[in-house]
Amino acid sequence: MVQSLNPGSNPASSKIASERIRRKSEARRLDILRAAARVFRRSGVAAAGMREIAEEADLSPGNLYYYFAGKDELLFFCQDRTLDRMLAAAAAARASTIPVVDQLRAVIGAHLHYTLDELEGATAHLEIDMLADDLRRGIIDKRDQYEHAVRALITKGVKRGEFAPCDAALVARAILGALNWTVRWYRPDGAQSVAAIAEGLANYLLRGIAAAPQEPTEPVRAVSGGRK
Amino acid sequence: MVQSLNPGSNPASSKIASERIRRKSEARRLDILRAAARVFRRSGVAAAGMREIAEEADLSPGNLYYYFAGKDELLFFCQDRTLDRMLAAAAAARASTIPVVDQLRAVIGAHLHYTLDELEGATAHLEIDMLADDLRRGIIDKRDQYEHAVRALITKGVKRGEFAPCDAALVARAILGALNWTVRWYRPDGAQSVAAIAEGLANYLLRGIAAAPQEPTEPVRAVSGGRK
């Protein structure tokens, strides 16, 4: 191998340097996505402008456009990242050997964490109508994959006798609706933490499909051990 | 009373005529709202334009502006009408003497009917961020009233022992989320009717709060009478 006196042209160090630049650019892109998500949440996606997002990210508008071609692209990456994480959480849950009810509980927790705690998700997660057709198609595909993963967990739980027989597709949509709707009412400065909301929602949503040894035939006087 | 030879200036017949004009104008406004709702559903609220809505309503753009000042006002009336109907359904349910679980079931059915069957509701029901501040405030107030009505039904059911103890506010939001999310996936040409979706969702959502004489302590082998 020919040694060069110019370290910049040394293939190894040049690779390290370009890797450093790549990582730095990736980190900057993430910062920008988080700033965009804050603006989307504050102003609504429709009203949010690239100028406002640039200000929030502490960039000049020109600099912002260097990283993202437009609001569409920002919205796409916010949604795409969130869906990738939720899909990974669903795959991990599905591959585990814990009871299905706990697998679904883990998916519910991850879903709320990624859409409420992680700023990139949030409001932007819902606004797919605003994406151009080609970007939207990719997001819709991932959403469908995710919905199928949730449905498959429910079907597995029914098969194993952990869940009562049910319309798995409808229940999956009901669960996802309840989870996605949190974006509309959750406030970071509200009374309940995301973890507490996740627990409360999981308890309610899982109770609705839990296998029951016997159904109550009439209203009951005393309730023992009702999961809150 | 002075009789006039000009029937138009007769106060009684003039009142009838103006009532007729009012009713006609009201019917025309309703037709326009339905047309707007179809466009909102088809194109998304953000992308929908007054020109497209005018075409859908078979009006010239100028004529459309005679009835509604803009997209904002159309969106407002779509939402306002839907909320009025849902509030009326909740009030009727609350005033009835049927079991609370059936009161809540009636509210769920009405909610889906007004947002899925009645075109005015639909997508527009969700897009409150797009309203100007003063219009949005009125809609948010009515939504809050409606959410409180649903929450009050749950609290009443818990008090009567029909429902298990629960976080009524969180459960109300979960139910409303599951219901509102249908707007995102329901297709009029889909496999299930609105009534079938309402029944399936109500069964699942009410099962999650039903009082149970005893909680299963371990996964059960056979499931008897699991409500589908």
CSV table of C-alpha atoms in Angstrom, one decimal:
chain,number,residue,atom,x,y,z
A,1,MET,CA,0.0,0.0,0.0
A,2,VAL,CA,1.4,3.4,-0.9
A,3,GLN,CA,1.7,5.6,2.2
A,4,SER,CA,0.7,9.2,1.6
A,5,LEU,CA,2.2,12.2,3.5
A,6,ASN,CA,-1.2,13.9,3.3
A,7,PRO,CA,-3.4,12.2,6.0
A,8,GLY,CA,-6.5,13.4,4.2
A,9,SER,CA,-5.7,11.1,1.2
A,10,ASN,CA,-4.9,8.1,3.4
A,11,PRO,CA,-7.8,5.8,2.7
A,12,ALA,CA,-8.2,4.7,6.3
A,13,SER,CA,-8.1,8.1,7.9
A,14,SER,CA,-10.2,9.5,5.1
A,15,LYS,CA,-12.8,6.8,5.8
A,16,ILE,CA,-12.7,7.7,9.5
A,17,ALA,CA,-13.1,11.4,8.7
A,18,SER,CA,-16.0,10.8,6.3
A,19,GLU,CA,-17.6,8.5,8.9
A,20,ARG,CA,-17.3,11.3,11.5
A,21,ILE,CA,-18.9,13.7,9.1
A,22,ARG,CA,-21.7,11.3,8.3
A,23,ARG,CA,-22.4,10.8,12.0
A,24,LYS,CA,-22.3,14.5,12.7
A,25,SER,CA,-24.7,15.1,9.8
A,26,GLU,CA,-27.0,12.4,11.1
A,27,ALA,CA,-27.0,13.9,14.5
A,28,ARG,CA,-27.8,17.3,13.1
A,29,ARG,CA,-30.6,15.8,11.1
A,30,LEU,CA,-32.0,14.2,14.2
A,31,ASP,CA,-31.9,17.6,16.0
A,32,ILE,CA,-33.8,19.1,13.2
A,33,LEU,CA,-36.4,16.4,13.2
A,34,ARG,CA,-37.0,17.0,16.9
A,35,ALA,CA,-37.3,20.7,16.3
A,36,ALA,CA,-39.7,20.1,13.5
A,37,ALA,CA,-41.8,17.7,15.7
A,38,ARG,CA,-42.0,20.4,18.4
A,39,VAL,CA,-43.2,22.9,15.8
A,40,PHE,CA,-45.7,20.4,14.4
A,41,ARG,CA,-47.1,19.8,17.8
A,42,ARG,CA,-47.2,23.5,18.7
A,43,SER,CA,-48.6,24.9,15.5
A,44,GLY,CA,-50.2,21.9,13.8
A,45,VAL,CA,-48.6,20.4,10.7
A,46,ALA,CA,-50.7,22.4,8.3
A,47,ALA,CA,-49.7,25.8,9.8
A,48,ALA,CA,-46.0,24.9,10.5
A,49,GLY,CA,-43.6,26.7,8.2
A,50,MET,CA,-40.0,25.9,7.2
A,51,ARG,CA,-39.0,29.3,8.6
A,52,GLU,CA,-40.5,28.5,12.0
A,53,ILE,CA,-38.8,25.1,12.0
A,54,ALA,CA,-35.5,26.7,11.0
A,55,GLU,CA,-35.8,29.1,13.9
A,56,GLU,CA,-36.6,26.3,16.3
A,57,ALA,CA,-33.6,24.3,15.1
A,58,ASP,CA,-31.4,27.4,15.4
A,59,LEU,CA,-30.6,27.3,11.7
A,60,SER,CA,-31.0,29.7,8.8
A,61,PRO,CA,-33.7,28.7,6.4
A,62,GLY,CA,-31.1,28.1,3.7
A,63,ASN,CA,-29.2,25.8,6.1
A,64,LEU,CA,-32.4,23.9,6.9
A,65,TYR,CA,-33.0,23.2,3.2
A,66,TYR,CA,-29.5,21.8,3.0
A,67,TYR,CA,-30.7,19.0,5.3
A,68,PHE,CA,-34.3,18.6,4.2
A,69,ALA,CA,-35.9,19.5,0.9
A,70,GLY,CA,-39.1,20.6,2.6
A,71,LYS,CA,-41.8,20.1,5.2
A,72,ASP,CA,-43.0,17.0,3.4
A,73,GLU,CA,-39.6,15.4,3.8
A,74,LEU,CA,-39.4,16.4,7.5
A,75,LEU,CA,-42.8,14.9,8.1
A,76,PHE,CA,-41.9,11.8,6.3
A,77,PHE,CA,-38.8,11.2,8.3
A,78,CYS,CA,-40.6,11.9,11.6
A,79,GLN,CA,-43.2,9.2,10.7
A,80,ASP,CA,-40.7,6.8,9.2
A,81,ARG,CA,-38.5,6.8,12.2
A,82,THR,CA,-41.4,6.3,14.6
A,83,LEU,CA,-42.8,3.5,12.6
A,84,ASP,CA,-39.4,1.7,12.4
A,85,ARG,CA,-39.2,1.8,16.2
A,86,MET,CA,-42.7,0.6,16.7
A,87,LEU,CA,-42.2,-2.2,14.2
A,88,ALA,CA,-38.9,-3.2,16.0
A,89,ALA,CA,-40.8,-3.3,19.3
A,90,ALA,CA,-43.5,-5.4,17.9
A,91,ALA,CA,-41.0,-7.9,16.4
A,92,ALA,CA,-39.1,-8.1,19.7
A,93,ALA,CA,-42.3,-8.8,21.6
A,94,ARG,CA,-43.5,-11.4,19.1
A,95,ALA,CA,-40.1,-13.2,19.3
A,96,SER,CA,-40.2,-13.3,23.1
A,97,THR,CA,-41.5,-16.3,25.2
A,98,ILE,CA,-43.5,-14.3,27.7
A,99,PRO,CA,-47.3,-14.6,27.8
A,100,VAL,CA,-49.0,-13.0,24.8
A,101,VAL,CA,-50.8,-10.5,27.1
A,102,ASP,CA,-47.4,-9.2,28.2
A,103,GLN,CA,-46.1,-9.1,24.6
A,104,LEU,CA,-49.1,-6.9,23.7
A,105,ARG,CA,-48.6,-4.9,26.9
A,106,ALA,CA,-44.9,-4.2,25.7
A,107,VAL,CA,-46.1,-3.2,22.3
A,108,ILE,CA,-48.6,-0.7,23.8
A,109,GLY,CA,-45.9,0.7,26.1
A,110,ALA,CA,-43.5,1.1,23.2
A,111,HIS,CA,-46.2,2.7,21.0
A,112,LEU,CA,-46.9,5.4,23.6
A,113,HIS,CA,-43.3,5.9,24.4
A,114,TYR,CA,-42.4,6.5,20.8
A,115,THR,CA,-45.3,8.7,20.0
A,116,LEU,CA,-45.5,10.8,23.2
A,117,ASP,CA,-42.0,10.8,24.7
A,118,GLU,CA,-40.0,10.8,21.6
A,119,LEU,CA,-40.8,14.1,20.0
A,120,GLU,CA,-40.3,12.9,16.4
A,121,GLY,CA,-43.5,10.9,16.5
A,122,ALA,CA,-46.2,13.0,18.1
A,123,THR,CA,-48.6,14.9,16.0
A,124,ALA,CA,-46.7,14.2,12.8
A,125,HIS,CA,-47.5,10.5,13.2
A,126,LEU,CA,-51.1,11.2,12.3
A,127,GLU,CA,-50.9,13.6,9.4
A,128,ILE,CA,-50.1,11.3,6.5
A,129,ASP,CA,-52.6,12.9,4.3
A,130,MET,CA,-50.2,15.8,3.9
A,131,LEU,CA,-47.5,13.7,2.3
A,132,ALA,CA,-47.0,13.5,-1.4
A,133,ASP,CA,-48.2,10.3,-2.9
A,134,ASP,CA,-44.9,8.5,-3.2
A,135,LEU,CA,-43.8,9.3,0.4
A,136,ARG,CA,-47.2,8.5,1.7
A,137,ARG,CA,-47.2,5.0,0.1
A,138,GLY,CA,-44.1,4.0,2.1
A,139,ILE,CA,-45.6,5.2,5.3
A,140,ILE,CA,-48.9,3.4,4.7
A,141,ASP,CA,-47.1,0.2,4.0
A,142,LYS,CA,-45.2,0.4,7.3
A,143,ARG,CA,-48.4,1.3,9.1
A,144,ASP,CA,-50.1,-1.7,7.6
A,145,GLN,CA,-47.2,-4.0,8.6
A,146,TYR,CA,-47.5,-2.6,12.2
A,147,GLU,CA,-51.3,-3.1,12.3
A,148,HIS,CA,-50.8,-6.7,11.1
A,149,ALA,CA,-48.2,-7.3,13.8
A,150,VAL,CA,-50.7,-6.1,16.5
A,151,ARG,CA,-53.4,-8.2,14.9
A,152,ALA,CA,-51.2,-11.3,14.8
A,153,LEU,CA,-50.5,-10.9,18.5
A,154,ILE,CA,-54.2,-10.9,19.3
A,155,THR,CA,-54.8,-13.9,17.1
A,156,LYS,CA,-51.9,-15.7,18.8
A,157,GLY,CA,-53.4,-14.9,22.2
A,158,VAL,CA,-56.8,-16.2,21.2
A,159,LYS,CA,-55.2,-19.4,19.9
A,160,ARG,CA,-53.4,-19.9,23.2
A,161,GLY,CA,-56.5,-19.3,25.2
A,162,GLU,CA,-55.1,-16.2,26.8
A,163,PHE,CA,-57.7,-14.0,25.0
A,164,ALA,CA,-61.4,-14.5,24.4
A,165,PRO,CA,-62.4,-15.1,20.8
A,166,CYS,CA,-62.8,-11.8,19.1
A,167,ASP,CA,-62.6,-10.0,15.7
A,168,ALA,CA,-58.8,-9.5,15.9
A,169,ALA,CA,-58.8,-7.0,13.1
A,170,LEU,CA,-61.4,-4.8,14.7
A,171,VAL,CA,-59.8,-5.1,18.2
A,172,ALA,CA,-56.4,-4.2,16.7
A,173,ARG,CA,-57.8,-1.1,15.2
A,174,ALA,CA,-59.6,-0.1,18.4
A,175,ILE,CA,-56.4,-0.5,20.4
A,176,LEU,CA,-54.4,1.5,17.8
A,177,GLY,CA,-57.1,4.2,17.8
A,178,ALA,CA,-57.1,4.5,21.6
A,179,LEU,CA,-53.2,4.8,21.5
A,180,ASN,CA,-53.0,7.2,18.6
A,181,TRP,CA,-55.7,9.4,20.0
A,182,THR,CA,-53.4,10.2,23.0
A,183,VAL,CA,-51.5,12.5,20.7
A,184,ARG,CA,-54.6,14.7,20.7
A,185,TRP,CA,-55.0,15.0,24.4
A,186,TYR,CA,-51.6,14.2,26.0
A,187,ARG,CA,-49.8,17.2,27.4
A,188,PRO,CA,-46.2,16.9,28.6
A,189,ASP,CA,-47.0,19.1,31.6
A,190,GLY,CA,-50.2,17.1,32.4
A,191,ALA,CA,-50.9,15.2,35.6
A,192,GLN,CA,-50.0,11.7,34.3
A,193,SER,CA,-46.7,10.5,33.0
A,194,VAL,CA,-46.5,8.6,29.7
A,195,ALA,CA,-45.7,5.4,31.7
A,196,ALA,CA,-48.8,5.9,33.9
A,197,ILE,CA,-51.0,6.5,30.8
A,198,ALA,CA,-49.5,3.4,29.1
A,199,GLU,CA,-50.2,1.3,32.1
A,200,GLY,CA,-53.8,2.5,32.5
A,201,LEU,CA,-54.6,2.1,28.8
A,202,ALA,CA,-53.0,-1.3,28.6
A,203,ASN,CA,-55.0,-2.5,31.6
A,204,TYR,CA,-58.2,-1.3,30.1
A,205,LEU,CA,-57.5,-2.5,26.5
A,206,LEU,CA,-56.2,-5.9,27.6
A,207,ARG,CA,-59.1,-6.5,30.0
A,208,GLY,CA,-61.4,-6.2,27.0
A,209,ILE,CA,-59.9,-9.3,25.3
A,210,ALA,CA,-58.8,-11.3,28.4
A,211,ALA,CA,-60.2,-14.8,28.5
A,212,ALA,CA,-62.7,-15.0,31.3
A,213,PRO,CA,-63.6,-18.3,33.1
A,214,GLN,CA,-67.2,-17.1,33.2
A,215,GLU,CA,-69.1,-14.1,32.1
A,216,PRO,CA,-71.2,-12.3,34.7
A,217,THR,CA,-74.8,-13.0,34.1
A,218,GLU,CA,-76.1,-10.0,36.0
A,219,PRO,CA,-74.6,-6.8,37.4
A,220,VAL,CA,-72.5,-7.7,40.4
A,221,ARG,CA,-72.7,-6.1,43.8
A,222,ALA,CA,-69.1,-6.2,44.9
A,223,VAL,CA,-66.1,-6.0,42.6
A,224,SER,CA,-63.0,-7.8,43.8
A,225,GLY,CA,-59.6,-7.3,42.2
A,226,GLY,CA,-60.9,-5.2,39.3
A,227,ARG,CA,-57.7,-4.2,37.6
A,228,LYS,CA,-57.5,-0.4,37.6
B,1,MET,CA,-105.5,45.6,10.6
B,2,VAL,CA,-105.0,47.4,7.2
B,3,GLN,CA,-105.6,45.0,4.3
B,4,SER,CA,-103.2,45.5,1.5
B,5,LEU,CA,-103.8,44.7,-2.1
B,6,ASN,CA,-100.3,43.6,-2.5
B,7,PRO,CA,-100.0,40.1,-1.1
B,8,GLY,CA,-96.2,40.5,-0.7
B,9,SER,CA,-96.7,43.2,1.8
B,10,ASN,CA,-99.3,41.2,3.8
B,11,PRO,CA,-97.4,40.6,7.1
B,12,ALA,CA,-98.7,37.0,7.3
B,13,SER,CA,-97.9,35.9,3.8
B,14,SER,CA,-94.7,37.7,3.9
B,15,LYS,CA,-93.8,35.8,7.0
B,16,ILE,CA,-94.6,32.5,5.2
B,17,ALA,CA,-92.6,33.5,2.2
B,18,SER,CA,-89.6,34.4,4.3
B,19,GLU,CA,-89.9,31.2,6.2
B,20,ARG,CA,-89.9,29.3,3.0
B,21,ILE,CA,-86.8,31.2,1.8
B,22,ARG,CA,-85.1,30.5,5.1
B,23,ARG,CA,-85.9,26.7,4.9
B,24,LYS,CA,-84.7,26.6,1.3
B,25,SER,CA,-81.5,28.3,2.2
B,26,GLU,CA,-81.0,26.0,5.1
B,27,ALA,CA,-81.5,22.9,2.9
B,28,ARG,CA,-79.1,24.4,0.4
B,29,ARG,CA,-76.5,25.0,3.2
B,30,LEU,CA,-76.9,21.3,4.2
B,31,ASP,CA,-76.4,20.1,0.7
B,32,ILE,CA,-73.2,22.2,0.5
B,33,LEU,CA,-72.0,20.8,3.9
B,34,ARG,CA,-72.5,17.3,2.6
B,35,ALA,CA,-70.6,18.1,-0.6
B,36,ALA,CA,-67.8,19.7,1.4
B,37,ALA,CA,-67.6,16.7,3.7
B,38,ARG,CA,-67.2,14.4,0.6
B,39,VAL,CA,-64.4,16.6,-0.7
B,40,PHE,CA,-62.7,16.7,2.8
B,41,ARG,CA,-62.9,12.9,2.9
B,42,ARG,CA,-61.6,12.4,-0.6
B,43,SER,CA,-58.9,15.0,-0.7
B,44,GLY,CA,-58.1,15.7,2.9
B,45,VAL,CA,-59.1,18.9,4.6
B,46,ALA,CA,-55.7,20.6,3.9
B,47,ALA,CA,-55.8,19.9,0.2
B,48,ALA,CA,-59.5,20.6,-0.3
B,49,GLY,CA,-60.2,23.9,-2.1
B,50,MET,CA,-63.3,26.1,-2.3
B,51,ARG,CA,-63.3,25.6,-6.1
B,52,GLU,CA,-63.5,21.8,-5.7
B,53,ILE,CA,-66.2,22.1,-3.1
B,54,ALA,CA,-68.2,24.4,-5.3
B,55,GLU,CA,-68.0,21.9,-8.2
B,56,GLU,CA,-69.0,19.1,-5.9
B,57,ALA,CA,-72.0,21.1,-4.8
B,58,ASP,CA,-72.9,22.1,-8.4
B,59,LEU,CA,-72.4,25.8,-7.6
B,60,SER,CA,-70.3,28.5,-9.0
B,61,PRO,CA,-67.5,29.5,-6.6
B,62,GLY,CA,-69.2,32.9,-6.2
B,63,ASN,CA,-72.4,31.3,-5.2
B,64,LEU,CA,-70.6,29.0,-2.7
B,65,TYR,CA,-69.1,32.1,-1.0
B,66,TYR,CA,-72.7,33.5,-0.7
B,67,TYR,CA,-73.5,30.6,1.7
B,68,PHE,CA,-70.1,30.1,3.4
B,69,ALA,CA,-67.3,32.6,3.9
B,70,GLY,CA,-64.6,30.0,3.4
B,71,LYS,CA,-63.3,26.5,4.0
B,72,ASP,CA,-62.9,27.4,7.7
B,73,GLU,CA,-66.6,28.1,8.1
B,74,LEU,CA,-67.5,24.9,6.2
B,75,LEU,CA,-65.3,22.9,8.4
B,76,PHE,CA,-66.7,24.6,11.5
B,77,PHE,CA,-70.3,23.8,10.6
B,78,CYS,CA,-69.5,20.2,9.7
B,79,GLN,CA,-68.0,19.7,13.1
B,80,ASP,CA,-70.5,21.8,15.0
B,81,ARG,CA,-73.5,19.8,13.6
B,82,THR,CA,-71.8,16.5,14.3
B,83,LEU,CA,-71.1,17.5,17.9
B,84,ASP,CA,-74.6,18.8,18.5
B,85,ARG,CA,-76.0,15.4,17.4
B,86,MET,CA,-73.6,13.4,19.5
B,87,LEU,CA,-74.3,15.6,22.5
B,88,ALA,CA,-78.0,15.1,22.0
B,89,ALA,CA,-77.5,11.3,21.9
B,90,ALA,CA,-75.4,11.4,25.1
B,91,ALA,CA,-78.1,13.5,26.8
B,92,ALA,CA,-80.9,11.1,25.7
B,93,ALA,CA,-78.9,8.1,26.9
B,94,ARG,CA,-78.1,9.7,30.2
B,95,ALA,CA,-81.8,10.5,30.8
B,96,SER,CA,-83.0,7.0,30.1
B,97,THR,CA,-83.6,4.3,32.6
B,98,ILE,CA,-81.9,1.4,30.8
B,99,PRO,CA,-78.8,-0.1,32.3
B,100,VAL,CA,-75.7,2.2,32.0
B,101,VAL,CA,-74.0,-0.3,29.8
B,102,ASP,CA,-76.8,0.1,27.3
B,103,GLN,CA,-76.7,3.8,27.7
B,104,LEU,CA,-73.0,3.8,26.8
B,105,ARG,CA,-73.7,1.3,24.0
B,106,ALA,CA,-76.2,3.7,22.5
B,107,VAL,CA,-73.7,6.6,22.7
B,108,ILE,CA,-71.1,4.5,20.9
B,109,GLY,CA,-73.6,3.6,18.2
B,110,ALA,CA,-74.7,7.2,17.7
B,111,HIS,CA,-71.1,8.4,17.6
B,112,LEU,CA,-70.2,6.1,14.8
B,113,HIS,CA,-73.4,6.7,12.9
B,114,TYR,CA,-72.9,10.5,13.0
B,115,THR,CA,-69.2,10.3,12.1
B,116,LEU,CA,-69.3,7.6,9.5
B,117,ASP,CA,-72.8,7.4,8.0
B,118,GLU,CA,-73.6,11.1,8.1
B,119,LEU,CA,-71.2,12.6,5.7
B,120,GLU,CA,-70.8,15.9,7.5
B,121,GLY,CA,-68.9,14.3,10.3
B,122,ALA,CA,-66.2,12.1,8.8
B,123,THR,CA,-62.7,13.4,8.4
B,124,ALA,CA,-63.7,16.9,9.2
B,125,HIS,CA,-64.5,15.9,12.7
B,126,LEU,CA,-60.9,15.4,13.5
B,127,GLU,CA,-59.3,18.4,11.9
B,128,ILE,CA,-59.9,21.1,14.5
B,129,ASP,CA,-56.3,22.4,14.3
B,130,MET,CA,-57.2,24.0,11.0
B,131,LEU,CA,-59.9,26.2,12.4
B,132,ALA,CA,-59.2,29.8,13.3
B,133,ASP,CA,-58.9,30.4,17.1
B,134,ASP,CA,-62.4,31.8,17.7
B,135,LEU,CA,-64.1,29.0,15.8
B,136,ARG,CA,-61.9,26.3,17.3
B,137,ARG,CA,-62.7,27.4,20.8
B,138,GLY,CA,-66.5,26.7,20.3
B,139,ILE,CA,-65.7,23.3,18.9
B,140,ILE,CA,-63.3,22.4,21.7
B,141,ASP,CA,-65.9,23.5,24.3
B,142,LYS,CA,-68.5,21.1,22.8
B,143,ARG,CA,-65.9,18.3,22.5
B,144,ASP,CA,-65.1,18.8,26.2
B,145,GLN,CA,-68.8,18.6,27.0
B,146,TYR,CA,-69.1,15.4,25.1
B,147,GLU,CA,-66.1,13.8,26.6
B,148,HIS,CA,-67.5,14.7,30.1
B,149,ALA,CA,-70.8,13.2,29.2
B,150,VAL,CA,-69.1,9.9,28.3
B,151,ARG,CA,-67.0,10.0,31.4
B,152,ALA,CA,-70.1,10.7,33.5
B,153,LEU,CA,-71.7,7.6,32.1
B,154,ILE,CA,-68.7,5.5,33.0
B,155,THR,CA,-68.6,6.9,36.5
B,156,LYS,CA,-72.3,6.2,36.9
B,157,GLY,CA,-71.8,2.6,35.8
B,158,VAL,CA,-69.0,2.1,38.3
B,159,LYS,CA,-71.2,3.6,41.1
B,160,ARG,CA,-74.0,1.2,40.2
B,161,GLY,CA,-71.7,-1.8,40.2
B,162,GLU,CA,-72.2,-2.4,36.5
B,163,PHE,CA,-68.6,-1.5,35.7
B,164,ALA,CA,-65.4,-2.4,37.4
B,165,PRO,CA,-63.6,0.5,39.2
B,166,CYS,CA,-61.4,2.3,36.6
B,167,ASP,CA,-59.9,5.6,35.7
B,168,ALA,CA,-63.1,7.0,34.1
B,169,ALA,CA,-61.3,9.9,32.4
B,170,LEU,CA,-58.7,7.6,30.8
B,171,VAL,CA,-61.2,5.0,29.7
B,172,ALA,CA,-63.4,7.7,28.2
B,173,ARG,CA,-60.5,8.9,26.1
B,174,ALA,CA,-59.6,5.4,25.1
B,175,ILE,CA,-63.2,4.8,23.9
B,176,LEU,CA,-63.4,8.1,22.1
B,177,GLY,CA,-60.0,7.4,20.5
B,178,ALA,CA,-61.1,4.0,19.3
B,179,LEU,CA,-64.3,5.5,17.9
B,180,ASN,CA,-62.7,8.6,16.3
B,181,TRP,CA,-60.0,6.5,14.7
B,182,THR,CA,-62.6,4.6,12.6
B,183,VAL,CA,-62.7,7.7,10.4
B,184,ARG,CA,-59.1,6.8,9.3
B,185,TRP,CA,-59.8,3.3,8.3
B,186,TYR,CA,-63.5,3.0,7.5
B,187,ARG,CA,-64.4,2.7,3.9
B,188,PRO,CA,-68.1,3.0,2.8
B,189,ASP,CA,-67.5,0.1,0.3
B,190,GLY,CA,-65.7,-2.0,3.0
B,191,ALA,CA,-66.8,-5.4,4.2
B,192,GLN,CA,-68.5,-4.3,7.5
B,193,SER,CA,-71.4,-2.0,7.8
B,194,VAL,CA,-71.3,0.9,10.3
B,195,ALA,CA,-73.8,-0.9,12.4
B,196,ALA,CA,-71.6,-4.1,12.5
B,197,ILE,CA,-68.5,-2.0,13.4
B,198,ALA,CA,-70.5,-0.2,16.1
B,199,GLU,CA,-71.6,-3.5,17.6
B,200,GLY,CA,-68.1,-5.1,17.5
B,201,LEU,CA,-66.4,-2.0,19.0
B,202,ALA,CA,-69.1,-1.6,21.7
B,203,ASN,CA,-68.7,-5.3,22.7
B,204,TYR,CA,-64.9,-4.9,23.0
B,205,LEU,CA,-64.9,-1.5,24.6
B,206,LEU,CA,-67.6,-2.3,27.1
B,207,ARG,CA,-66.1,-5.7,28.0
B,208,GLY,CA,-63.0,-3.8,29.2
B,209,ILE,CA,-65.0,-2.1,31.9
B,210,ALA,CA,-67.7,-4.7,32.7
B,211,ALA,CA,-67.8,-5.7,36.4
B,212,ALA,CA,-66.5,-9.3,36.7
B,213,PRO,CA,-67.5,-11.5,39.6
B,214,GLN,CA,-64.0,-12.9,39.6
B,215,GLU,CA,-60.8,-12.3,37.7
B,216,PRO,CA,-59.2,-15.2,36.0
B,217,THR,CA,-56.1,-16.2,38.0
B,218,GLU,CA,-54.5,-18.1,35.1
B,219,PRO,CA,-55.0,-18.5,31.4
B,220,VAL,CA,-58.1,-20.5,30.9
B,221,ARG,CA,-58.4,-23.6,28.7
B,222,ALA,CA,-61.9,-23.2,27.3
B,223,VAL,CA,-63.7,-20.0,26.7
B,224,SER,CA,-67.4,-20.1,27.1
B,225,GLY,CA,-69.6,-17.3,26.0
B,226,GLY,CA,-66.8,-14.9,25.1
B,227,ARG,CA,-68.7,-11.9,23.7
B,228,LYS,CA,-67.6,-11.4,20.1
